[in-house]
Amino acid sequence: MESLNSTFEEICRAFRLKGGFLGYNVIKSGNINDTYTVHTDYADGGRTYLVQRINHYVFSEPEKIISNVCGITEHIRRRRREEGEPDIKRR
């Protein structure tokens, strides 16, 4: 448990999550990846983030997953811009 606390503290710093690390919960309903909620303290009452550890046996090239997510996100942003969406980062 202590090593996961350290891991999540590092994740909070690496991704510059708002607030300091408070704790985490395991979400046990997933079938492939390990999924957690990570809780941080913050001035407005805190934040909760969803964190997944990719199963490398199922996804042997996880960098391709990220590449696909980035490509899809950019496609959606481009379409929203074309449709005149005023604040595409909030969607």
Tab-separated table of N, CA, C and O in Angstrom:
chain	number	residue	atom	x	y	z
A	1	MET	N	0.822	-1.195	0.000
A	1	MET	CA	0.000	0.000	0.000
A	1	MET	C	0.867	1.259	0.000
A	1	MET	O	0.565	2.195	-0.697
A	2	GLU	N	1.934	1.242	0.769
A	2	GLU	CA	2.821	2.414	0.832
A	2	GLU	C	3.442	2.705	-0.531
A	2	GLU	O	3.561	3.853	-0.915
A	3	SER	N	3.813	1.666	-1.292
A	3	SER	CA	4.416	1.917	-2.597
A	3	SER	C	3.419	2.544	-3.561
A	3	SER	O	3.789	3.384	-4.373
A	4	LEU	N	2.128	2.159	-3.479
A	4	LEU	CA	1.125	2.799	-4.322
A	4	LEU	C	0.926	4.251	-3.912
A	4	LEU	O	0.759	5.117	-4.770
A	5	ASN	N	0.949	4.542	-2.629
A	5	ASN	CA	0.871	5.943	-2.191
A	5	ASN	C	1.994	6.754	-2.814
A	5	ASN	O	1.751	7.838	-3.342
A	6	SER	N	3.201	6.231	-2.775
A	6	SER	CA	4.350	6.931	-3.371
A	6	SER	C	4.173	7.087	-4.875
A	6	SER	O	4.469	8.147	-5.437
A	7	THR	N	3.673	6.045	-5.515
A	7	THR	CA	3.450	6.101	-6.960
A	7	THR	C	2.438	7.182	-7.304
A	7	THR	O	2.652	7.991	-8.215
A	8	PHE	N	1.336	7.237	-6.568
A	8	PHE	CA	0.315	8.236	-6.854
A	8	PHE	C	0.789	9.640	-6.514
A	8	PHE	O	0.412	10.603	-7.193
A	9	GLU	N	1.608	9.788	-5.490
A	9	GLU	CA	2.204	11.099	-5.196
A	9	GLU	C	3.059	11.557	-6.374
A	9	GLU	O	3.018	12.724	-6.770
A	10	GLU	N	3.838	10.636	-6.945
A	10	GLU	CA	4.662	10.962	-8.118
A	10	GLU	C	3.793	11.337	-9.316
A	10	GLU	O	4.106	12.276	-10.055
A	11	ILE	N	2.705	10.604	-9.521
A	11	ILE	CA	1.787	10.898	-10.617
A	11	ILE	C	1.190	12.289	-10.450
A	11	ILE	O	1.121	13.066	-11.412
A	12	CYS	N	0.775	12.633	-9.238
A	12	CYS	CA	0.222	13.962	-8.970
A	12	CYS	C	1.214	15.063	-9.325
A	12	CYS	O	0.848	16.068	-9.941
A	13	ARG	N	2.464	14.858	-8.961
A	13	ARG	CA	3.502	15.855	-9.286
A	13	ARG	C	3.768	15.890	-10.786
A	13	ARG	O	3.843	16.964	-11.390
A	14	ALA	N	3.905	14.725	-11.407
A	14	ALA	CA	4.256	14.658	-12.830
A	14	ALA	C	3.185	15.304	-13.712
A	14	ALA	O	3.510	15.957	-14.706
A	15	PHE	N	1.925	15.128	-13.340
A	15	PHE	CA	0.835	15.687	-14.140
A	15	PHE	C	0.316	17.012	-13.597
A	15	PHE	O	-0.670	17.548	-14.089
A	16	ARG	N	1.019	17.525	-12.581
A	16	ARG	CA	0.683	18.820	-11.974
A	16	ARG	C	-0.791	18.894	-11.587
A	16	ARG	O	-1.483	19.867	-11.888
A	17	LEU	N	-1.270	17.831	-10.932
A	17	LEU	CA	-2.649	17.805	-10.493
A	17	LEU	C	-2.862	18.848	-9.403
A	17	LEU	O	-1.974	19.102	-8.595
A	18	LYS	N	-4.036	19.441	-9.375
A	18	LYS	CA	-4.327	20.499	-8.411
A	18	LYS	C	-4.483	19.910	-7.019
A	18	LYS	O	-5.247	18.981	-6.810
A	19	GLY	N	-3.743	20.464	-6.085
A	19	GLY	CA	-3.808	20.028	-4.693
A	19	GLY	C	-2.799	18.946	-4.384
A	19	GLY	O	-2.177	18.370	-5.265
A	20	GLY	N	-2.624	18.680	-3.109
A	20	GLY	CA	-1.710	17.627	-2.662
A	20	GLY	C	-2.427	16.290	-2.579
A	20	GLY	O	-3.640	16.218	-2.361
A	21	PHE	N	-1.683	15.229	-2.739
A	21	PHE	CA	-2.229	13.873	-2.704
A	21	PHE	C	-2.812	13.555	-1.329
A	21	PHE	O	-2.171	13.763	-0.307
A	22	LEU	N	-4.057	13.079	-1.304
A	22	LEU	CA	-4.706	12.669	-0.057
A	22	LEU	C	-4.821	11.151	0.056
A	22	LEU	O	-4.644	10.592	1.128
A	23	GLY	N	-5.154	10.503	-1.038
A	23	GLY	CA	-5.357	9.058	-0.999
A	23	GLY	C	-5.932	8.553	-2.311
A	23	GLY	O	-6.115	9.314	-3.256
A	24	TYR	N	-6.233	7.271	-2.330
A	24	TYR	CA	-6.783	6.665	-3.545
A	24	TYR	C	-7.761	5.557	-3.172
A	24	TYR	O	-7.786	5.076	-2.042
A	25	ASN	N	-8.579	5.183	-4.152
A	25	ASN	CA	-9.468	4.038	-4.030
A	25	ASN	C	-9.288	3.173	-5.261
A	25	ASN	O	-9.060	3.680	-6.363
A	26	VAL	N	-9.409	1.872	-5.072
A	26	VAL	CA	-9.348	0.932	-6.187
A	26	VAL	C	-10.757	0.781	-6.750
A	26	VAL	O	-11.721	0.613	-5.997
A	27	ILE	N	-10.883	0.858	-8.064
A	27	ILE	CA	-12.152	0.570	-8.729
A	27	ILE	C	-12.047	-0.865	-9.232
A	27	ILE	O	-11.227	-1.175	-10.084
A	28	LYS	N	-12.871	-1.737	-8.692
A	28	LYS	CA	-12.725	-3.171	-8.946
A	28	LYS	C	-13.578	-3.688	-10.097
A	28	LYS	O	-13.593	-4.870	-10.352
A	29	SER	N	-14.268	-2.819	-10.805
A	29	SER	CA	-15.186	-3.289	-11.835
A	29	SER	C	-14.544	-3.439	-13.213
A	29	SER	O	-15.204	-3.893	-14.139
A	30	GLY	N	-13.289	-3.051	-13.377
A	30	GLY	CA	-12.640	-3.152	-14.679
A	30	GLY	C	-12.230	-4.574	-15.017
A	30	GLY	O	-12.027	-5.409	-14.136
A	31	ASN	N	-12.105	-4.839	-16.294
A	31	ASN	CA	-11.735	-6.181	-16.756
A	31	ASN	C	-10.309	-6.277	-17.276
A	31	ASN	O	-9.729	-7.354	-17.269
A	32	ILE	N	-9.753	-5.167	-17.751
A	32	ILE	CA	-8.456	-5.239	-18.416
A	32	ILE	C	-7.384	-4.452	-17.668
A	32	ILE	O	-6.353	-4.991	-17.293
A	33	ASN	N	-7.629	-3.162	-17.444
A	33	ASN	CA	-6.646	-2.300	-16.784
A	33	ASN	C	-6.959	-2.183	-15.295
A	33	ASN	O	-8.075	-2.415	-14.862
A	34	ASP	N	-5.959	-1.790	-14.503
A	34	ASP	CA	-6.175	-1.455	-13.097
A	34	ASP	C	-6.617	0.005	-13.055
A	34	ASP	O	-5.974	0.871	-13.647
A	35	THR	N	-7.721	0.284	-12.366
A	35	THR	CA	-8.292	1.625	-12.341
A	35	THR	C	-8.423	2.103	-10.902
A	35	THR	O	-8.814	1.342	-10.020
A	36	TYR	N	-8.106	3.385	-10.696
A	36	TYR	CA	-8.116	3.986	-9.370
A	36	TYR	C	-8.728	5.373	-9.443
A	36	TYR	O	-8.657	6.038	-10.480
A	37	THR	N	-9.292	5.836	-8.334
A	37	THR	CA	-9.571	7.256	-8.178
A	37	THR	C	-8.515	7.795	-7.221
A	37	THR	O	-8.198	7.167	-6.216
A	38	VAL	N	-7.947	8.926	-7.588
A	38	VAL	CA	-6.925	9.586	-6.776
A	38	VAL	C	-7.523	10.890	-6.269
A	38	VAL	O	-8.088	11.669	-7.043
A	39	HIS	N	-7.413	11.115	-4.973
A	39	HIS	CA	-8.026	12.284	-4.334
A	39	HIS	C	-6.940	13.270	-3.901
A	39	HIS	O	-5.919	12.868	-3.323
A	40	THR	N	-7.186	14.541	-4.197
A	40	THR	CA	-6.256	15.596	-3.789
A	40	THR	C	-7.021	16.663	-3.010
A	40	THR	O	-8.228	16.826	-3.181
A	41	ASP	N	-6.294	17.369	-2.149
A	41	ASP	CA	-6.895	18.511	-1.466
A	41	ASP	C	-6.689	19.734	-2.344
A	41	ASP	O	-5.728	19.830	-3.079
A	42	TYR	N	-7.627	20.629	-2.293
A	42	TYR	CA	-7.544	21.842	-3.093
A	42	TYR	C	-8.443	22.871	-2.441
A	42	TYR	O	-9.376	22.526	-1.714
A	43	ALA	N	-8.186	24.133	-2.702
A	43	ALA	CA	-8.884	25.224	-2.022
A	43	ALA	C	-10.406	25.123	-2.108
A	43	ALA	O	-11.108	25.511	-1.191
A	44	ASP	N	-10.929	24.596	-3.201
A	44	ASP	CA	-12.390	24.551	-3.372
A	44	ASP	C	-13.003	23.253	-2.845
A	44	ASP	O	-14.149	22.937	-3.143
A	45	GLY	N	-12.250	22.481	-2.091
A	45	GLY	CA	-12.795	21.260	-1.506
A	45	GLY	C	-12.187	19.985	-2.040
A	45	GLY	O	-12.555	18.901	-1.620
A	46	GLY	N	-11.265	20.087	-2.947
A	46	GLY	CA	-10.575	18.895	-3.425
A	46	GLY	C	-10.961	18.492	-4.831
A	46	GLY	O	-11.921	18.994	-5.403
A	47	ARG	N	-10.182	17.595	-5.354
A	47	ARG	CA	-10.393	17.073	-6.700
A	47	ARG	C	-10.252	15.556	-6.658
A	47	ARG	O	-9.513	15.006	-5.840
A	48	THR	N	-10.942	14.889	-7.573
A	48	THR	CA	-10.804	13.454	-7.750
A	48	THR	C	-10.445	13.197	-9.207
A	48	THR	O	-11.075	13.743	-10.114
A	49	TYR	N	-9.424	12.386	-9.428
A	49	TYR	CA	-8.953	12.064	-10.768
A	49	TYR	C	-9.051	10.560	-10.988
A	49	TYR	O	-8.886	9.772	-10.056
A	50	LEU	N	-9.288	10.168	-12.223
A	50	LEU	CA	-9.311	8.766	-12.598
A	50	LEU	C	-7.950	8.409	-13.178
A	50	LEU	O	-7.439	9.105	-14.057
A	51	VAL	N	-7.345	7.348	-12.665
A	51	VAL	CA	-6.016	6.917	-13.106
A	51	VAL	C	-6.096	5.450	-13.492
A	51	VAL	O	-6.685	4.648	-12.774
A	52	GLN	N	-5.513	5.117	-14.649
A	52	GLN	CA	-5.477	3.718	-15.063
A	52	GLN	C	-4.044	3.268	-15.289
A	52	GLN	O	-3.218	4.011	-15.803
A	53	ARG	N	-3.798	2.028	-14.898
A	53	ARG	CA	-2.526	1.366	-15.213
A	53	ARG	C	-2.838	0.403	-16.347
A	53	ARG	O	-3.646	-0.510	-16.206
A	54	ILE	N	-2.187	0.612	-17.473
A	54	ILE	CA	-2.454	-0.186	-18.665
A	54	ILE	C	-1.898	-1.593	-18.485
A	54	ILE	O	-0.773	-1.784	-18.029
A	55	ASN	N	-2.697	-2.566	-18.849
A	55	ASN	CA	-2.295	-3.969	-18.804
A	55	ASN	C	-1.383	-4.251	-20.003
A	55	ASN	O	-1.835	-4.305	-21.145
A	56	HIS	N	-0.102	-4.433	-19.735
A	56	HIS	CA	0.881	-4.605	-20.812
A	56	HIS	C	0.806	-5.979	-21.473
A	56	HIS	O	1.363	-6.174	-22.545
A	57	TYR	N	0.118	-6.910	-20.845
A	57	TYR	CA	-0.091	-8.208	-21.501
A	57	TYR	C	-1.130	-8.089	-22.607
A	57	TYR	O	-1.035	-8.737	-23.636
A	58	VAL	N	-2.122	-7.243	-22.386
A	58	VAL	CA	-3.174	-7.034	-23.379
A	58	VAL	C	-2.751	-5.987	-24.398
A	58	VAL	O	-2.964	-6.153	-25.601
A	59	PHE	N	-2.155	-4.905	-23.915
A	59	PHE	CA	-1.712	-3.811	-24.776
A	59	PHE	C	-0.186	-3.753	-24.732
A	59	PHE	O	0.405	-3.065	-23.905
A	60	SER	N	0.437	-4.477	-25.624
A	60	SER	CA	1.898	-4.598	-25.592
A	60	SER	C	2.611	-3.335	-26.078
A	60	SER	O	3.810	-3.182	-25.862
A	61	GLU	N	1.884	-2.429	-26.729
A	61	GLU	CA	2.470	-1.179	-27.207
A	61	GLU	C	1.603	0.001	-26.735
A	61	GLU	O	0.888	0.605	-27.530
A	62	PRO	N	1.679	0.314	-25.446
A	62	PRO	CA	0.789	1.347	-24.889
A	62	PRO	C	0.974	2.730	-25.512
A	62	PRO	O	0.033	3.522	-25.527
A	63	GLU	N	2.141	3.000	-26.055
A	63	GLU	CA	2.346	4.303	-26.689
A	63	GLU	C	1.403	4.493	-27.878
A	63	GLU	O	1.013	5.607	-28.216
A	64	LYS	N	0.990	3.394	-28.507
A	64	LYS	CA	0.037	3.487	-29.618
A	64	LYS	C	-1.357	3.867	-29.109
A	64	LYS	O	-2.105	4.537	-29.811
A	65	ILE	N	-1.695	3.453	-27.899
A	65	ILE	CA	-2.981	3.841	-27.308
A	65	ILE	C	-3.006	5.354	-27.135
A	65	ILE	O	-3.969	6.029	-27.522
A	66	ILE	N	-1.943	5.900	-26.564
A	66	ILE	CA	-1.866	7.344	-26.335
A	66	ILE	C	-1.893	8.093	-27.666
A	66	ILE	O	-2.572	9.111	-27.803
A	67	SER	N	-1.186	7.587	-28.640
A	67	SER	CA	-1.182	8.203	-29.966
A	67	SER	C	-2.592	8.240	-30.547
A	67	SER	O	-3.020	9.253	-31.111
A	68	ASN	N	-3.335	7.155	-30.396
A	68	ASN	CA	-4.714	7.110	-30.893
A	68	ASN	C	-5.604	8.095	-30.145
A	68	ASN	O	-6.417	8.790	-30.759
A	69	VAL	N	-5.458	8.161	-28.819
A	69	VAL	CA	-6.257	9.102	-28.026
A	69	VAL	C	-5.969	10.535	-28.475
A	69	VAL	O	-6.894	11.341	-28.654
A	70	CYS	N	-4.703	10.855	-28.678
A	70	CYS	CA	-4.336	12.207	-29.125
A	70	CYS	C	-4.926	12.502	-30.503
A	70	CYS	O	-5.440	13.599	-30.746
A	71	GLY	N	-4.862	11.534	-31.406
A	71	GLY	CA	-5.424	11.713	-32.744
A	71	GLY	C	-6.927	11.927	-32.716
A	71	GLY	O	-7.457	12.816	-33.399
A	72	ILE	N	-7.627	11.152	-31.928
A	72	ILE	CA	-9.083	11.293	-31.805
A	72	ILE	C	-9.439	12.635	-31.188
A	72	ILE	O	-10.346	13.335	-31.658
A	73	THR	N	-8.717	13.014	-30.125
A	73	THR	CA	-8.978	14.291	-29.464
A	73	THR	C	-8.779	15.452	-30.427
A	73	THR	O	-9.601	16.375	-30.481
A	74	GLU	N	-7.709	15.410	-31.198
A	74	GLU	CA	-7.447	16.491	-32.155
A	74	GLU	C	-8.526	16.530	-33.241
A	74	GLU	O	-8.968	17.603	-33.657
A	75	HIS	N	-8.969	15.381	-33.693
A	75	HIS	CA	-10.043	15.321	-34.689
A	75	HIS	C	-11.316	15.975	-34.142
A	75	HIS	O	-11.962	16.783	-34.827
A	76	ILE	N	-11.681	15.649	-32.903
A	76	ILE	CA	-12.885	16.221	-32.289
A	76	ILE	C	-12.731	17.732	-32.134
A	76	ILE	O	-13.661	18.492	-32.431
A	77	ARG	N	-11.564	18.197	-31.706
A	77	ARG	CA	-11.332	19.638	-31.561
A	77	ARG	C	-11.456	20.348	-32.908
A	77	ARG	O	-12.047	21.426	-33.000
A	78	ARG	N	-10.884	19.756	-33.937
A	78	ARG	CA	-10.938	20.355	-35.274
A	78	ARG	C	-12.396	20.460	-35.737
A	78	ARG	O	-12.825	21.500	-36.241
A	79	ARG	N	-13.166	19.398	-35.531
A	79	ARG	CA	-14.586	19.407	-35.922
A	79	ARG	C	-15.358	20.458	-35.135
A	79	ARG	O	-16.194	21.166	-35.691
A	80	ARG	N	-15.102	20.561	-33.832
A	80	ARG	CA	-15.798	21.549	-32.995
A	80	ARG	C	-15.463	22.975	-33.453
A	80	ARG	O	-16.329	23.840	-33.483
A	81	ARG	N	-14.184	23.208	-33.810
A	81	ARG	CA	-13.796	24.524	-34.313
A	81	ARG	C	-14.560	24.842	-35.583
A	81	ARG	O	-15.076	25.948	-35.759
A	82	GLU	N	-14.623	23.868	-36.492
A	82	GLU	CA	-15.337	24.056	-37.761
A	82	GLU	C	-16.819	24.343	-37.530
A	82	GLU	O	-17.445	25.046	-38.316
A	83	GLU	N	-17.379	23.787	-36.464
A	83	GLU	CA	-18.790	23.995	-36.131
A	83	GLU	C	-19.020	25.279	-35.349
A	83	GLU	O	-20.151	25.597	-34.997
A	84	GLY	N	-17.921	26.006	-35.039
A	84	GLY	CA	-18.039	27.282	-34.338
A	84	GLY	C	-18.128	27.168	-32.829
A	84	GLY	O	-18.563	28.119	-32.166
A	85	GLU	N	-17.700	26.050	-32.253
A	85	GLU	CA	-17.719	25.876	-30.806
A	85	GLU	C	-16.834	26.942	-30.163
A	85	GLU	O	-15.655	27.062	-30.486
A	86	PRO	N	-17.374	27.765	-29.239
A	86	PRO	CA	-16.596	28.880	-28.682
A	86	PRO	C	-15.488	28.461	-27.707
A	86	PRO	O	-14.480	29.135	-27.616
A	87	ASP	N	-15.670	27.372	-26.992
A	87	ASP	CA	-14.674	26.992	-25.971
A	87	ASP	C	-14.413	25.482	-26.057
A	87	ASP	O	-14.900	24.712	-25.247
A	88	ILE	N	-13.630	25.076	-27.040
A	88	ILE	CA	-13.448	23.645	-27.307
A	88	ILE	C	-12.705	22.931	-26.205
A	88	ILE	O	-12.855	21.723	-26.043
A	89	LYS	N	-11.931	23.625	-25.401
A	89	LYS	CA	-11.195	22.955	-24.320
A	89	LYS	C	-12.110	22.531	-23.175
A	89	LYS	O	-11.748	21.703	-22.379
A	90	ARG	N	-13.301	23.089	-23.107
A	90	ARG	CA	-14.227	22.743	-22.030
A	90	ARG	C	-15.151	21.603	-22.423
A	90	ARG	O	-16.008	21.203	-21.681
A	91	ARG	N	-14.986	21.085	-23.605
A	91	ARG	CA	-15.850	19.994	-24.074
A	91	ARG	C	-15.146	18.679	-23.939
A	91	ARG	O	-14.005	18.520	-24.009
